[in-house]
Every structure is written in structure tokens, then in C-alpha cells.
PDB file of C-alpha atoms in Angstrom:
ATOM      1  CA  MET A 269     -11.860 -30.105  -4.422  1.00 58.00           C
ATOM      2  CA  LYS A 270     -11.800 -26.106  -5.013  1.00 61.00           C
ATOM      3  CA  ILE A 271     -14.968 -25.859  -6.751  1.00 65.00           C
ATOM      4  CA  ARG A 272     -16.922 -28.213  -4.315  1.00 57.00           C
ATOM      5  CA  ILE A 273     -15.496 -25.630  -1.315  1.00 54.00           C
ATOM      6  CA  THR A 274     -16.517 -22.754  -3.263  1.00 51.00           C
ATOM      7  CA  LEU A 275     -20.277 -24.069  -3.906  1.00 46.00           C
ATOM      8  CA  SER A 276     -20.585 -25.216  -0.338  1.00 54.00           C
ATOM      9  CA  LEU A 277     -19.516 -21.553   0.902  1.00 50.00           C
ATOM     10  CA  PHE A 278     -21.805 -20.005  -1.989  1.00 52.00           C
ATOM     11  CA  PHE A 279     -24.740 -22.445  -0.688  1.00 52.00           C
ATOM     12  CA  LEU A 280     -24.237 -21.831   3.192  1.00 50.00           C
ATOM     13  CA  THR A 281     -24.079 -18.102   2.005  1.00 52.00           C
ATOM     14  CA  LEU A 282     -27.232 -17.926   0.282  1.00 46.00           C
ATOM     15  CA  LEU A 283     -28.630 -20.087   3.314  1.00 47.00           C
ATOM     16  CA  THR A 284     -28.022 -17.878   6.200  1.00 49.00           C
ATOM     17  CA  SER A 285     -28.590 -15.077   3.881  1.00 49.00           C
ATOM     18  CA  CYS A 286     -32.741 -16.092   3.501  1.00 47.00           C
ATOM     19  CA  ASN A 287     -32.921 -16.867   7.798  1.00 46.00           C
ATOM     20  CA  VAL A 288     -32.323 -12.259   8.153  1.00 45.00           C
ATOM     21  CA  ASN A 289     -36.397 -12.079   8.329  1.00 50.00           C
ATOM     22  CA  LYS A 290     -36.287 -14.884  11.279  1.00 54.00           C
ATOM     23  CA  SER A 291     -33.905 -13.954  13.180  1.00 83.00           C
ATOM     24  CA  VAL A 292     -34.616 -10.062  13.372  1.00 91.00           C
ATOM     25  CA  ILE A 293     -37.563 -10.637  14.580  1.00 94.00           C
ATOM     26  CA  GLY A 294     -38.120 -10.010  18.337  1.00 95.00           C
ATOM     27  CA  LYS A 295     -37.114  -6.870  21.128  1.00 96.00           C
ATOM     28  CA  TYR A 296     -34.547  -4.267  20.626  1.00 96.00           C
ATOM     29  CA  ARG A 297     -33.520  -1.680  23.295  1.00 94.00           C
ATOM     30  CA  SER A 298     -30.975   0.725  23.296  1.00 93.00           C
ATOM     31  CA  ASN A 299     -28.016  -0.656  24.984  1.00 92.00           C
ATOM     32  CA  PHE A 300     -27.963   2.729  27.352  1.00 89.00           C
ATOM     33  CA  ALA A 301     -29.535   6.043  27.835  1.00 86.00           C
ATOM     34  CA  GLN A 302     -28.440   8.641  25.762  1.00 85.00           C
ATOM     35  CA  LEU A 303     -27.472  11.706  27.179  1.00 78.00           C
ATOM     36  CA  GLY A 304     -28.450   9.714  30.216  1.00 75.00           C
ATOM     37  CA  PHE A 305     -32.212  10.317  29.178  1.00 83.00           C
ATOM     38  CA  PHE A 306     -33.145   8.733  26.172  1.00 89.00           C
ATOM     39  CA  ILE A 307     -34.177   5.167  25.446  1.00 93.00           C
ATOM     40  CA  THR A 308     -35.234   3.856  22.014  1.00 94.00           C
ATOM     41  CA  GLU A 309     -37.469   0.114  22.020  1.00 96.00           C
ATOM     42  CA  ILE A 310     -38.135  -1.732  19.127  1.00 96.00           C
ATOM     43  CA  LYS A 311     -40.384  -4.498  19.042  1.00 97.00           C
ATOM     44  CA  LEU A 312     -40.151  -6.375  15.243  1.00 97.00           C
ATOM     45  CA  ASN A 313     -43.245  -9.004  14.761  1.00 97.00           C
ATOM     46  CA  THR A 314     -43.249 -11.765  12.469  1.00 95.00           C
ATOM     47  CA  ASP A 315     -46.056 -10.136  10.195  1.00 96.00           C
ATOM     48  CA  ASN A 316     -43.210  -7.402   9.486  1.00 97.00           C
ATOM     49  CA  THR A 317     -45.049  -4.783  12.038  1.00 97.00           C
ATOM     50  CA  PHE A 318     -43.243  -3.362  14.684  1.00 97.00           C
ATOM     51  CA  HIS A 319     -44.108  -0.788  17.361  1.00 96.00           C
ATOM     52  CA  TYR A 320     -41.316   1.613  19.023  1.00 94.00           C
ATOM     53  CA  GLU A 321     -41.296   3.262  21.475  1.00 94.00           C
ATOM     54  CA  GLN A 322     -38.738   6.144  22.574  1.00 90.00           C
ATOM     55  CA  SER A 323     -38.909   7.770  26.358  1.00 89.00           C
ATOM     56  CA  GLY A 324     -36.631  10.200  28.719  1.00 83.00           C
ATOM     57  CA  ASP A 325     -36.927  13.120  30.186  1.00 78.00           C
ATOM     58  CA  LEU A 326     -40.535  14.149  30.148  1.00 75.00           C
ATOM     59  CA  GLN A 327     -40.881  12.548  26.777  1.00 79.00           C
ATOM     60  CA  TYR A 328     -42.549   9.781  25.552  1.00 82.00           C
ATOM     61  CA  THR A 329     -43.929   8.476  22.046  1.00 84.00           C
ATOM     62  CA  GLU A 330     -45.432   5.305  21.140  1.00 88.00           C
ATOM     63  CA  LEU A 331     -46.011   4.149  17.251  1.00 90.00           C
ATOM     64  CA  GLU A 332     -46.697   1.591  14.998  1.00 94.00           C
ATOM     65  CA  GLY A 333     -45.837   0.907  11.709  1.00 96.00           C
ATOM     66  CA  LYS A 334     -44.259  -1.720   8.931  1.00 97.00           C
ATOM     67  CA  TYR A 335     -40.623  -2.372   8.073  1.00 97.00           C
ATOM     68  CA  THR A 336     -38.858  -4.048   5.367  1.00 96.00           C
ATOM     69  CA  ILE A 337     -35.288  -5.668   5.397  1.00 96.00           C
ATOM     70  CA  LYS A 338     -33.200  -5.794   2.476  1.00 94.00           C
ATOM     71  CA  SER A 339     -29.004  -6.071   2.394  1.00 91.00           C
ATOM     72  CA  ASN A 340     -29.200  -6.181   6.177  1.00 94.00           C
ATOM     73  CA  LYS A 341     -30.640  -2.862   6.243  1.00 95.00           C
ATOM     74  CA  LEU A 342     -33.886  -2.561   8.581  1.00 96.00           C
ATOM     75  CA  TYR A 343     -36.287  -0.230   6.884  1.00 97.00           C
ATOM     76  CA  LEU A 344     -38.989   1.457   9.582  1.00 96.00           C
ATOM     77  CA  ARG A 345     -42.067   3.174   8.121  1.00 95.00           C
ATOM     78  CA  PHE A 346     -44.400   4.607  10.916  1.00 93.00           C
ATOM     79  CA  ASN A 347     -48.239   4.570  10.162  1.00 92.00           C
ATOM     80  CA  LYS A 348     -48.318   8.262  11.149  1.00 83.00           C
ATOM     81  CA  LEU A 349     -46.285  11.248   8.765  1.00 81.00           C
ATOM     82  CA  LYS A 350     -44.521  13.780  10.345  1.00 76.00           C
ATOM     83  CA  GLY A 351     -46.285  15.871  12.474  1.00 71.00           C
ATOM     84  CA  GLU A 352     -49.681  14.038  12.423  1.00 71.00           C
ATOM     85  CA  THR A 353     -52.174  13.414  15.279  1.00 72.00           C
ATOM     86  CA  ASP A 354     -55.260  11.226  16.049  1.00 69.00           C
ATOM     87  CA  GLU A 355     -58.091  13.283  15.163  1.00 70.00           C
ATOM     88  CA  ASP A 356     -59.386  13.683  18.946  1.00 65.00           C
ATOM     89  CA  ALA A 357     -56.136  14.652  20.171  1.00 72.00           C
ATOM     90  CA  ILE A 358     -57.380  18.048  20.099  1.00 77.00           C
ATOM     91  CA  LYS A 359     -61.002  18.910  20.712  1.00 78.00           C
ATOM     92  CA  ILE A 360     -62.635  22.531  20.577  1.00 81.00           C
ATOM     93  CA  VAL A 361     -65.609  22.429  22.905  1.00 81.00           C
ATOM     94  CA  GLY A 362     -66.687  26.294  23.141  1.00 85.00           C
ATOM     95  CA  LYS A 363     -64.048  28.529  24.285  1.00 85.00           C
ATOM     96  CA  ASP A 364     -62.209  25.342  25.120  1.00 82.00           C
ATOM     97  CA  THR A 365     -59.503  23.752  23.904  1.00 82.00           C
ATOM     98  CA  ILE A 366     -58.506  20.364  25.122  1.00 79.00           C
ATOM     99  CA  VAL A 367     -55.562  18.740  24.196  1.00 79.00           C
ATOM    100  CA  ASP A 368     -55.095  14.897  25.108  1.00 76.00           C
ATOM    101  CA  PHE A 369     -51.275  15.047  25.117  1.00 70.00           C
ATOM    102  CA  GLU A 370     -50.613  11.688  25.391  1.00 69.00           C
ATOM    103  CA  LYS A 371     -51.940  11.580  21.912  1.00 68.00           C
ATOM    104  CA  VAL A 372     -50.204  14.423  20.804  1.00 68.00           C
ATOM    105  CA  MET A 373     -46.851  12.880  22.002  1.00 66.00           C
ATOM    106  CA  ASN A 374     -47.598  10.163  19.614  1.00 68.00           C
ATOM    107  CA  SER A 375     -46.636  12.144  16.530  1.00 75.00           C
ATOM    108  CA  HIS A 376     -42.919  12.198  15.200  1.00 79.00           C
ATOM    109  CA  SER A 377     -40.654  14.410  13.513  1.00 83.00           C
ATOM    110  CA  TYR A 378     -39.330  11.958  10.916  1.00 86.00           C
ATOM    111  CA  GLU A 379     -39.075  13.031   7.286  1.00 90.00           C
ATOM    112  CA  LEU A 380     -40.058  10.481   4.798  1.00 92.00           C
ATOM    113  CA  LYS A 381     -37.455   9.402   3.013  1.00 93.00           C
ATOM    114  CA  LYS A 382     -36.484   6.956  -0.156  1.00 93.00           C
ATOM    115  CA  GLU A 383     -33.943   4.569  -0.460  1.00 92.00           C
ATOM    116  CA  ASN A 384     -33.745   1.429  -3.009  1.00 85.00           C
ATOM    117  CA  GLU A 385     -37.683   2.515  -3.933  1.00 90.00           C
ATOM    118  CA  LEU A 386     -38.264   2.113  -0.210  1.00 93.00           C
ATOM    119  CA  GLU A 387     -40.390   4.805   1.948  1.00 95.00           C
ATOM    120  CA  TYR A 388     -39.158   4.861   5.292  1.00 95.00           C
ATOM    121  CA  HIS A 389     -38.690   7.040   8.139  1.00 95.00           C
ATOM    122  CA  LEU A 390     -35.706   5.421  10.446  1.00 95.00           C
ATOM    123  CA  LYS A 391     -33.362   3.139   8.897  1.00 96.00           C
ATOM    124  CA  TYR A 392     -31.297   0.668  10.669  1.00 96.00           C
ATOM    125  CA  LYS A 393     -28.244  -2.062  10.134  1.00 96.00           C
ATOM    126  CA  ILE A 394     -28.587  -5.408  11.334  1.00 96.00           C
ATOM    127  CA  SER A 395     -25.325  -6.782  12.514  1.00 92.00           C
ATOM    128  CA  LYS A 396     -24.739  -9.825  14.871  1.00 89.00           C
ATOM    129  CA  GLY A 397     -28.361  -9.592  16.773  1.00 87.00           C
ATOM    130  CA  LYS A 398     -27.862  -5.899  17.091  1.00 94.00           C
ATOM    131  CA  LEU A 399     -29.518  -2.698  15.223  1.00 96.00           C
ATOM    132  CA  LEU A 400     -26.444   0.094  14.719  1.00 94.00           C
ATOM    133  CA  ALA A 401     -28.809   3.212  13.807  1.00 93.00           C
ATOM    134  CA  TYR A 402     -28.055   5.443  11.103  1.00 94.00           C
ATOM    135  CA  HIS A 403     -27.499   8.980  11.636  1.00 91.00           C
ATOM    136  CA  ILE A 404     -31.124  10.980  10.398  1.00 86.00           C
ATOM    137  CA  GLN A 405     -29.460  14.089   8.723  1.00 88.00           C
ATOM    138  CA  THR A 406     -26.116  12.279   7.399  1.00 91.00           C
ATOM    139  CA  ASN A 407     -27.401   9.079   6.549  1.00 90.00           C
ATOM    140  CA  LYS A 408     -23.846   7.340   8.191  1.00 93.00           C
ATOM    141  CA  LEU A 409     -23.796   5.196  10.647  1.00 93.00           C
ATOM    142  CA  VAL A 410     -23.625   6.167  14.652  1.00 91.00           C
ATOM    143  CA  LYS A 411     -20.119   4.677  15.766  1.00 88.00           C
ATOM    144  CA  LYS A 412     -20.696   6.857  19.522  1.00 88.00           C
ATOM    145  CA  ALA A 413     -23.555   8.797  21.419  1.00 87.00           C
ATOM    146  CA  LYS A 414     -23.516  10.794  23.988  1.00 84.00           C
ATOM    147  CA  THR A 415     -24.166   9.317  27.978  1.00 85.00           C
ATOM    148  CA  TYR A 416     -23.631  10.448  31.295  1.00 78.00           C
ATOM    149  CA  SER A 417     -21.162   9.676  33.921  1.00 75.00           C
ATOM    150  CA  ASP A 418     -21.676   9.077  37.886  1.00 73.00           C
ATOM    151  CA  LYS A 419     -19.025  11.724  37.954  1.00 73.00           C
ATOM    152  CA  ARG A 420     -21.474  14.033  36.368  1.00 68.00           C
ATOM    153  CA  LYS A 421     -19.612  14.029  32.970  1.00 79.00           C
ATOM    154  CA  TYR A 422     -20.645  13.524  29.331  1.00 80.00           C
ATOM    155  CA  TYR A 423     -18.189  11.225  27.625  1.00 83.00           C
ATOM    156  CA  LYS A 424     -19.474   8.971  24.294  1.00 87.00           C
ATOM    157  CA  LYS A 425     -19.906   5.411  24.282  1.00 88.00           C
ATOM    158  CA  LYS A 426     -20.727   2.825  21.524  1.00 91.00           C
ATOM    159  CA  TYR A 427     -24.337   2.742  20.623  1.00 91.00           C
ATOM    160  CA  PHE A 428     -26.900   0.307  19.259  1.00 93.00           C
ATOM    161  CA  LEU A 429     -30.193  -1.443  20.131  1.00 93.00           C
ATOM    162  CA  LYS A 430     -29.294  -5.027  21.808  1.00 94.00           C
ATOM    163  CA  LYS A 431     -31.678  -7.555  21.127  1.00 93.00           C
ATOM    164  CA  ILE A 432     -33.257  -8.270  24.816  1.00 91.00           C
ATOM    165  CA  GLU A 433     -35.892 -11.164  24.116  1.00 85.00           C
ATOM    166  CA  GLU A 434     -37.120 -13.461  21.080  1.00 81.00           C
TER     167      GLU A 434
END
């Protein structure tokens, strides 16, 4: 009897772990604006590509890339490297320099990291329909982040990206 229960649990675990990719696909957004301004939104597609947007306080970044899932961790690798912009973002015409700020803003400052032989810029933990962020420098899970209240005070609140659509 114990062997039957153990085998049933093993196969159930195996089946649910194979479904991680399908359940992750969709659009995620920050559960609140960090520091009262900054929102992150990620759309994960079925073909392992993603669309990333971060906005707030006169900043807007929109990037594309590929994602990989390994051991309940989501690894995002942008198509552009750190500081890379489109070729036509800055043009020199005679003595004038013309800057397309929309194209310049769509660069990032994330270092390319390597873990489990995967190269990535950002990493998230997949947990119950949420994406939990890892701190860029310390590589530890971000438990809480600062937000702003109506009483004009900052306080810390549990931070994650929640699924908003399939």
C-alpha cells in the first residue's frame, strides 16, 4: 500500500512539474508601484519569447528577448546587451546631433550573468502564479519593496509580479 501511494505521488509530481511552462505563459505586472512610481510588466509567449516594459517617473523601457525555465526559475535574456541601442538612435547631421530618445531609452543597464550554464539578465522565481524577483546585486529574493502611501510616507510591502492575463 505504501509503495502504491509513493508511486502515485511521484507520478503526480512528475506530471505537474512538466506543466510549469504552460502555466507560466501570460502577462504579469507589479502588484504595486515601487517608490510610488515604477511598474514592471512582462508578457511571456508560448514560443519562449517575452516582451518587457518598465515605466515610471519619466522613464520608459521596452525590450524583447527569450526566456528559459529551469527548476521553477525564470531566466530572461534581452536581445540587446547592456547599454546597446539601435544604430539609428543617435544621428549626426552636419554639426547637429539628433537623438531619438525613445530608442535610447530602450536600452538597459543589466549585466549578463551566468547560472546553471544559462546566460541571463534578470531572474524570477515562479511561485503560485506569481513571479518573485531576485535582487540584481545580491541575487537574493526580494521579499519587500518600498511603496508610497496617501499619508505621504514610505513603507515596505510584499513585492511580486502577479499574473493579469493568460
